XYZ file of C-alpha atoms in Angstrom:
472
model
C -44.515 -56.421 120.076
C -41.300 -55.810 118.487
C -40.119 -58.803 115.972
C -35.935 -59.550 116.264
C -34.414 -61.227 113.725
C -31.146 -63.251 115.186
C -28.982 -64.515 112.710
C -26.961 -67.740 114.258
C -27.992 -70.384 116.187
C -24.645 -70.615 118.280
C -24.360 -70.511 122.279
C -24.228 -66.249 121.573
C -27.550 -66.051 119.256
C -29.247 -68.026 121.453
C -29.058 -66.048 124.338
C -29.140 -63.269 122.843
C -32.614 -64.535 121.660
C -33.485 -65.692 125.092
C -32.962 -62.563 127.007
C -35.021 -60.671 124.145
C -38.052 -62.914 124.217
C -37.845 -62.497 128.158
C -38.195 -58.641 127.261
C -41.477 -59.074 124.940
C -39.559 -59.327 121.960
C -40.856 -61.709 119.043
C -37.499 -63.433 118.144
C -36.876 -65.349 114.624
C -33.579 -67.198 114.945
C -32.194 -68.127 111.496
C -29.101 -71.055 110.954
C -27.602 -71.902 108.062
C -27.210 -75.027 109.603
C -29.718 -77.936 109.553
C -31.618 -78.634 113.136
C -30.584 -82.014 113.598
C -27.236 -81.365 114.287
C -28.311 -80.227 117.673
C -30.297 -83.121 118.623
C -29.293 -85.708 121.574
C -28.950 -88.627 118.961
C -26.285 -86.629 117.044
C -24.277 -84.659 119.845
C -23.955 -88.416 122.070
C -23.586 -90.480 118.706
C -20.527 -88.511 117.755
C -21.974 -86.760 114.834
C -20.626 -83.061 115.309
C -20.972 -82.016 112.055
C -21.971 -77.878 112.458
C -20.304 -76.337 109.003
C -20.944 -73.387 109.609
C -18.633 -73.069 112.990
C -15.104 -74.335 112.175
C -14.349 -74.258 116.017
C -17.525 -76.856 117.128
C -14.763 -79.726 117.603
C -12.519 -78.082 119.641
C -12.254 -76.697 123.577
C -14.910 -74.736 124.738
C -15.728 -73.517 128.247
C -17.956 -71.160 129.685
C -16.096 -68.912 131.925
C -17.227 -68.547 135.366
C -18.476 -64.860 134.940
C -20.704 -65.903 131.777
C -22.277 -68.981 133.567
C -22.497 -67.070 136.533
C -24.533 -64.509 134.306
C -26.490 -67.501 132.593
C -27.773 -68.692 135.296
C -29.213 -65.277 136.768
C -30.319 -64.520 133.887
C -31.839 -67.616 132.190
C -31.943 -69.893 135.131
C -33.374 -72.450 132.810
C -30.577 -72.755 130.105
C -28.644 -73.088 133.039
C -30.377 -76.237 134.742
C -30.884 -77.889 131.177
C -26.744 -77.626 130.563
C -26.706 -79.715 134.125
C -29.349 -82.072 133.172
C -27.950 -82.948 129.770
C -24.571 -84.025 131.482
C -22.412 -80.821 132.113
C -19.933 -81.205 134.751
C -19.605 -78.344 137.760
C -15.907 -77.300 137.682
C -14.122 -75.202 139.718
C -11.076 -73.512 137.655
C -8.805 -73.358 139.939
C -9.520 -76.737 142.586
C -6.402 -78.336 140.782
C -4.011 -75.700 142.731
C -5.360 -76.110 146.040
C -2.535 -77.602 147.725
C -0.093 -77.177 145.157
C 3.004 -74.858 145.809
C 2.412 -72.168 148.045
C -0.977 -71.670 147.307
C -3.069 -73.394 150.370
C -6.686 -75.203 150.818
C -9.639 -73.594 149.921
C -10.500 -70.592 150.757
C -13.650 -68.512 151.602
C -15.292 -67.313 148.302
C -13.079 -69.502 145.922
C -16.853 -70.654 144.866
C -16.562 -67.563 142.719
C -14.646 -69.915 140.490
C -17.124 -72.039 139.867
C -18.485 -72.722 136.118
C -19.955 -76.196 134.387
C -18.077 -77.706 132.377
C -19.534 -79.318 128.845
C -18.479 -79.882 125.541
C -19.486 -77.474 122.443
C -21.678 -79.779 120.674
C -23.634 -80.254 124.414
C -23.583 -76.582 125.227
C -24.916 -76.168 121.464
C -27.807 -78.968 121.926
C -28.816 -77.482 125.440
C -29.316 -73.854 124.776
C -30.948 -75.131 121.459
C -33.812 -77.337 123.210
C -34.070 -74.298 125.618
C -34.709 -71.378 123.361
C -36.824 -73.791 121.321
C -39.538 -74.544 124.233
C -39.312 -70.530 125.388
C -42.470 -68.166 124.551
C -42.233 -65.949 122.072
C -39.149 -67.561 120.058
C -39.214 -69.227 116.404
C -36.176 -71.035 115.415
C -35.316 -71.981 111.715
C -32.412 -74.397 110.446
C -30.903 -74.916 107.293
C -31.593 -71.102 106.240
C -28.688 -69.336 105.198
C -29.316 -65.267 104.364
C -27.589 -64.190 101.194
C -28.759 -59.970 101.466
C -29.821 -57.329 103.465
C -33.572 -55.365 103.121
C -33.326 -51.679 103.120
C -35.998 -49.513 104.135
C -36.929 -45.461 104.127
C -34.951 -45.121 107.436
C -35.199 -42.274 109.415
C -31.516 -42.035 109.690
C -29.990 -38.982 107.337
C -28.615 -41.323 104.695
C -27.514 -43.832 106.559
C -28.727 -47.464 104.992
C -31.364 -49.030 107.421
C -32.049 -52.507 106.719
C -35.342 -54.021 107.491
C -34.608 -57.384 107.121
C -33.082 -60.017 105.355
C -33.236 -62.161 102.010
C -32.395 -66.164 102.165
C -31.167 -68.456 99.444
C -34.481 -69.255 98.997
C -35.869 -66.498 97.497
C -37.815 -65.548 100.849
C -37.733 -62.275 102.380
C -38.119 -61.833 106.009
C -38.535 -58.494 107.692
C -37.889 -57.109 111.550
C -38.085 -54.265 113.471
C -34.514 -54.894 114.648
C -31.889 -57.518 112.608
C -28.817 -58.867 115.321
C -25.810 -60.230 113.247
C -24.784 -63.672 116.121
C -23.067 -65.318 112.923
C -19.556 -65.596 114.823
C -16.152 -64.962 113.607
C -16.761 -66.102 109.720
C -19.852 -63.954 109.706
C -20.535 -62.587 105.792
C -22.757 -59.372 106.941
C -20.224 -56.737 106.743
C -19.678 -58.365 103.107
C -23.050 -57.893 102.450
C -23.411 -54.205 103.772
C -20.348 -53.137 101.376
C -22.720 -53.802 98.840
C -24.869 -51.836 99.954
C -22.503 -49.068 100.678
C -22.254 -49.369 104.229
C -19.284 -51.272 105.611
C -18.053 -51.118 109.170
C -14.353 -50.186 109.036
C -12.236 -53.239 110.422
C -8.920 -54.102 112.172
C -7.114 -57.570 111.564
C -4.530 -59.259 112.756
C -1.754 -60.672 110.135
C -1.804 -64.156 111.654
C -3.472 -66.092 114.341
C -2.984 -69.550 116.660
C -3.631 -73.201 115.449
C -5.050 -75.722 117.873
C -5.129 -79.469 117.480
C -7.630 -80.608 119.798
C -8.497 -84.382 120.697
C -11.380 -85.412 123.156
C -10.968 -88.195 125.165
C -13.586 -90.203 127.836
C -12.804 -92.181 131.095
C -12.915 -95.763 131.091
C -13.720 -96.053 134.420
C -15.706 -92.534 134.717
C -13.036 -90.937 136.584
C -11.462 -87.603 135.476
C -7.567 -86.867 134.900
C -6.358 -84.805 137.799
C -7.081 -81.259 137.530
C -3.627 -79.545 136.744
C -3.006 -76.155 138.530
C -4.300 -74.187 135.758
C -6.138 -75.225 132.607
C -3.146 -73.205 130.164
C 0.218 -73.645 129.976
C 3.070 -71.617 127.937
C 5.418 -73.268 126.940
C 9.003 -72.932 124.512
C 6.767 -72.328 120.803
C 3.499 -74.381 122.394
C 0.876 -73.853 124.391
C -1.508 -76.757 126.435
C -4.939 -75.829 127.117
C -6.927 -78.796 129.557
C -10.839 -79.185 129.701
C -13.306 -81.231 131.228
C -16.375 -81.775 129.236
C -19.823 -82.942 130.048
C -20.031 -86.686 131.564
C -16.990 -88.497 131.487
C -15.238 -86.415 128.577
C -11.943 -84.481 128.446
C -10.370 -82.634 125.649
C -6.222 -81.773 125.438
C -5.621 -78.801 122.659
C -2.078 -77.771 121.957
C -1.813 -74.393 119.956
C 1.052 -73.093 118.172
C 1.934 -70.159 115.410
C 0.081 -69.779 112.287
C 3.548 -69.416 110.930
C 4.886 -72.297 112.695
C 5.292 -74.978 109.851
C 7.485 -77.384 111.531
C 4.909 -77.914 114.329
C 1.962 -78.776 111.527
C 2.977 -82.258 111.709
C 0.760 -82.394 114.958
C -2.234 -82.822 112.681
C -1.091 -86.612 112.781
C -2.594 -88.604 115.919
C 1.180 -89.928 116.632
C 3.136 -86.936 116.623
C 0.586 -85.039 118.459
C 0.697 -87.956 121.300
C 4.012 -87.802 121.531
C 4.518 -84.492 122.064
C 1.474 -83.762 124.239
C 3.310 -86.693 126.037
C 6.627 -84.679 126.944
C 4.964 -82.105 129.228
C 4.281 -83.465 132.557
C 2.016 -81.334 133.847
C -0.831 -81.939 131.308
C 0.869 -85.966 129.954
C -2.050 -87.628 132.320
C -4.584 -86.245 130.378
C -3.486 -88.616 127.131
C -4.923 -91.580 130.133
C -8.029 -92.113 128.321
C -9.712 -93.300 125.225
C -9.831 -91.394 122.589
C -13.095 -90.074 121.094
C -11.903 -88.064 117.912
C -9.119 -87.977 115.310
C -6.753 -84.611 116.557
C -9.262 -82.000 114.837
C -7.020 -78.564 113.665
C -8.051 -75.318 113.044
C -6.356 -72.149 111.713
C -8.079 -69.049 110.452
C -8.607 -67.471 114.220
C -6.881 -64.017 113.511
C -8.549 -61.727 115.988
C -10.665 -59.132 113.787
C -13.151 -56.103 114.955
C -15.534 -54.419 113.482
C -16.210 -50.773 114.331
C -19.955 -49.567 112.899
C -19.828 -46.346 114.530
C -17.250 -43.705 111.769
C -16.821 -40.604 113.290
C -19.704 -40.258 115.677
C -22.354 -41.538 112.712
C -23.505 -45.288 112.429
C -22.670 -46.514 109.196
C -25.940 -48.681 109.367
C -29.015 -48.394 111.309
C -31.349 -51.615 111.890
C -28.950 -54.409 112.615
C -26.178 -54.893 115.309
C -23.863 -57.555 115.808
C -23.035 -59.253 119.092
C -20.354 -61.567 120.333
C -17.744 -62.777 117.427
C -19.576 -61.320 114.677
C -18.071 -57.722 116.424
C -14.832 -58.807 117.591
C -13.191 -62.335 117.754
C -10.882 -62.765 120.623
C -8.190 -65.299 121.034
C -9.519 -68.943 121.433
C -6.978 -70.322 123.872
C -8.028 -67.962 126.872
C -12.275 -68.872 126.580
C -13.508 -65.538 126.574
C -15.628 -65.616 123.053
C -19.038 -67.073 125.210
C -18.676 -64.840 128.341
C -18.275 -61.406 125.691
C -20.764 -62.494 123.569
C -23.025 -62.718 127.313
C -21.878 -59.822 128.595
C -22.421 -58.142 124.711
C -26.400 -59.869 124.611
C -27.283 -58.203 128.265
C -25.504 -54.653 126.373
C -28.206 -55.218 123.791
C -30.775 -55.564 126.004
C -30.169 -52.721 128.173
C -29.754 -50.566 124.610
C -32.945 -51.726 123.531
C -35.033 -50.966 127.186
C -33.795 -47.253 126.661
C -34.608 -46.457 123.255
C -36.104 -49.583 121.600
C -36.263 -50.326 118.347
C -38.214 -47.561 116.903
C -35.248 -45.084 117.584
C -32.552 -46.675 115.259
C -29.594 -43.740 115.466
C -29.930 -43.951 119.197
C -29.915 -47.545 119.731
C -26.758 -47.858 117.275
C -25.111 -45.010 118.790
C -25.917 -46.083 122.427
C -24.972 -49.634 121.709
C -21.503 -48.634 120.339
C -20.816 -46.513 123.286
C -21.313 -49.241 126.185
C -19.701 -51.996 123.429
C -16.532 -49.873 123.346
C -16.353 -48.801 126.667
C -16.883 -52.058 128.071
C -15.884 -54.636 125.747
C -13.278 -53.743 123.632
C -10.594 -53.018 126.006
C -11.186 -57.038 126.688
C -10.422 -57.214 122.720
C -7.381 -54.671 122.708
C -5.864 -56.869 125.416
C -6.264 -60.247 123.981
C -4.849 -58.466 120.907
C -1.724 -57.184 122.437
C -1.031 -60.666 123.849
C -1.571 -62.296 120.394
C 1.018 -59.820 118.801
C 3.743 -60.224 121.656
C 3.143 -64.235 121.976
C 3.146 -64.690 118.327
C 6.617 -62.522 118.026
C 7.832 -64.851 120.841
C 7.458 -68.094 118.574
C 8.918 -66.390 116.292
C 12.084 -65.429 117.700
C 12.456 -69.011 119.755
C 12.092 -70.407 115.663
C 14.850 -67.731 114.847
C 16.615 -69.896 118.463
C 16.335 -66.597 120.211
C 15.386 -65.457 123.389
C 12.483 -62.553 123.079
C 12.665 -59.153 124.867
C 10.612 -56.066 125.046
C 9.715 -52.832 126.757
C 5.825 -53.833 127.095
C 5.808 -53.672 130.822
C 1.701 -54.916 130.992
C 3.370 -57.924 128.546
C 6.602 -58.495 130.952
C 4.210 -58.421 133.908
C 1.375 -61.390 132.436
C 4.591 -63.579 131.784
C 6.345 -63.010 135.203
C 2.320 -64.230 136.513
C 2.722 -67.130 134.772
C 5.886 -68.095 136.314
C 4.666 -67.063 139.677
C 1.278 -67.808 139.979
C 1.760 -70.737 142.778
C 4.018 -68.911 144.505
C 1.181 -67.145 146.385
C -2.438 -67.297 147.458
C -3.508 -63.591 146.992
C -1.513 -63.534 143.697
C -3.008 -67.118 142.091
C -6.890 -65.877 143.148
C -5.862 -62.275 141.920
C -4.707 -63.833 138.521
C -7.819 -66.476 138.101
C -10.231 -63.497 138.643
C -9.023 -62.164 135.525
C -8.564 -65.359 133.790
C -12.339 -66.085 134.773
C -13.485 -62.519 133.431
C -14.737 -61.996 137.027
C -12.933 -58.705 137.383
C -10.827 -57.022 134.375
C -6.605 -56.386 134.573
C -6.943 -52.813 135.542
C -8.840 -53.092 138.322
C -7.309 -56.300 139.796
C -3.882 -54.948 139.205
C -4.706 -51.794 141.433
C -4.956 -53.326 143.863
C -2.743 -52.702 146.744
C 0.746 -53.921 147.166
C -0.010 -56.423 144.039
C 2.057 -55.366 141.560
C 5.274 -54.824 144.028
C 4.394 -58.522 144.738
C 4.560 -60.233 141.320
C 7.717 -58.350 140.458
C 9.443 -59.403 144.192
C 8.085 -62.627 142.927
C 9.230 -62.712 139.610
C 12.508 -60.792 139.833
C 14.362 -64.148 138.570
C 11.605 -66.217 137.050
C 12.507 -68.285 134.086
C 10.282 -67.458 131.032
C 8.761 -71.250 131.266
C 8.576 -72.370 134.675
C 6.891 -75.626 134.063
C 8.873 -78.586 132.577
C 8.527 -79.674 128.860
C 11.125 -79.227 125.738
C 12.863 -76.639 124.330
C 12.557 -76.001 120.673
C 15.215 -78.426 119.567
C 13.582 -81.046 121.606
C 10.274 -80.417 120.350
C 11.253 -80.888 116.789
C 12.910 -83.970 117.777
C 10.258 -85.151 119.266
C 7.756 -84.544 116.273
C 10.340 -86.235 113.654
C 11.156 -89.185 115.698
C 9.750 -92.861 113.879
């Protein structure tokens, strides 16, 4: 029986761990986190204290594709999320009716998901990969180095296993790097001599995120789609397990005028001037407004010129590429990248390192990181947006795939087929390419969005907005 070693106890690591022990692997999940921050006492008293994962306050979601995937594949995890509170959601039930878009449909179940927040999600797959055959999981252990071994691999370092703070050494046939987006292993293999090469972007989104709950139990009304763009903000809606909501607005990394919305007041007020997402501040609030920089989107590439630059450890999810926060897609890749694994590890196993690694990086790269390239190329052309409506200019370019996403904002109620088309991409249940090939589509957004205005939905422009946040 094959022993895994999983490093990271988040949503990713634990179903990566999951689906391995359902294979006849012997999984060993280490967190440098301790154990009781995933217990019911601390997740419902309030006490989200996870260091180790700067974005454990703010909006997550599990995308319809990855719960979809969930609960085929770990049926369990799935029915524990439900029973510990998480809400069924369907992302797009706040446009039925709204514009041109018409009732439900036929199929629109595809958009279904539950709904819950982080520290839930957390404290459910937790319990679950606790009670599952075959798993160990160990809190509070944070790995400071890598084991090498006599590998097989013509030079190439293969570790064996890892060494804690502790002084303890722990081997594995197979190490899996599920730290997330601050993960320190590719720091660690450059001491070795084996780093994966890397791309970064210069600068990244901050989100100020508050929670709220219902007084009476009732949710805000859905609005027609959880993300708005807006003149230099964004507004990103949630529901949340039980009767909990969250309300995130995300701006520039660069923006410093719009850092004053670290302060409960300012943030109200200006979360206050955009109607369509203003009745979700009709609640009590749960949390200060919790802010978080640092979300550059980074990748990892540990495959240089055909050759792995390591053999014995992967990484999955955010440890190999971290995606824009705002769109939700860090759980469903970090699925999709688990099942990858899997698959990898059925064909060659363990005991065939350059073939697994090489294998591995050919599916990852083929089917993951054009998600990554695409959230990358909207980070770059949003980002230089803010920056020219700072500069009080309007921004243009050539990008036609960047020109096309904004006319579907400004259209996307303007038609059934075009609404569904864009929510199957938004939900990761089909990717741009394919959706956009479709028939007559394209011809359609453009007739559509011929005369659009760049923000369709009401809220301030950038003199407003700074008005707004320096009013007493």
């Amino acid at each position: 029986m094959p022993h895994t070693l999983v490093l990271g106890a988040g949503p990713v690591g634990l179903v990566t761990a999951m689906l391995l022990a359902a294979d006849g692997h012997r999984v060993t999940v280490l967190d440098r986190d301790p154990a009781d921050s995933r217990t019911t006492a601390a997740v419902f008293g309030g006490e989200w204290k996870r260091p180790g994962v700067a974005q454990f306050g703010h909006t997550h979601i599990f995308m319809p594709a990855g719960y979809q995937t969930l609960a085929r594949e770990l049926p369990g995890a799935a029915a524990r999320l439900l029973a510990v509170g998480g809400r069924p959601h369907n992302m797009i039930e706040g446009a039925f009716g709204a514009g041109e878009v018409g009732e439900r449909q036929e199929g629109d179940e595809r958009f279904e998901t539950v709904a819950a927040r982080r520290p839930v999600l957390e404290m459910a797959l937790f319990a679950e990969a606790r009670e599952t055959p075959g798993i160990t999981v160990r809190c509070d252990v944070k790995v400071t180095g890598l084991v090498t071994g006599d590998a097989r691999t013509l030079g190439t370092p293969h570790v064996v296993g890892v060494t804690t703070r502790n002084g303890e050494t722990i081997t594995a046939d197979l190490v899996v790097d599920a730290t997330g987006r601050s993960t320190r292993i590719p720091a660690l293999l450059a001491d070795l001599g084996a780093a994966p090469t890397s791309q970064h972007a210069a600068v990244g989104f901050r989100y100020y995120t508050r929670y709220f709950r219902s007084e009476h139990g009732d949710l805000p009304a859905q609005p027609t789609w959880p993300i708005f763009h807006y003149n230099s903000i964004s507004a990103i809606t949630a529901p949340g397990d039980h009767d909990t909501w969250s309300l995130t607005l995300v701006t520039s990394g660069r923006d410093q005028q719009l850092r004053a919305l670290k302060d409960p007041n300012v943030w109200t007020r200006v979360a206050a001037s955009y109607p369509d997402v203003s009745h979700w501040l009709a609640g009590e609030p749960i949390t200060d407004v919790n802010a978080m920089g640092g979300t550059e989107s980074k990748h990892w590439t540990y495959t240089v010129d055909g050759t792995p630059v390591v053999t014995g450890l992967v990484a999955v999810g955010d440890s190999w590429a971290t995606t824009n926060p705002q769109f939700g897609m860090g759980m469903t890749v970090g699925v999709r990248h688990a099942l990858l694994l899997r698959e990898s590890l059925r064909k060659f196993g363990a005991d065939n390192p350059i073939e697994l690694a090489l294998h591995f990086d050919r599916d990852t790269k083929e089917l993951l990181e054009p998600i990554w390239s695409g959230s990358l190329n909207w980070d770059e052309h949003r980002l230089a947006e803010i920056d020219a409506e700072i500069r009080g200019e309007r921004y243009t370019t050539d990008d036609d795939d960047w020109n096309l996403r904004s006319m579907l904002d400004a259209v996307r109620l303007r038609d059934p087929h075009v609404l569904r088309s864009y929510a199957e991409v938004g939900c990761m249940l089909a990717g741009p390419a394919e959706v956009l090939a479709r028939p007559g589509l394209v011809e359609r957004i453009i007739e559509l969005g011929a005369n659009a205005p760049r923000y369709p939905y009401p809220g301030p422009d950038r003199t407003q907005l700074l008005e707004i946040i320096e009013a007493n």
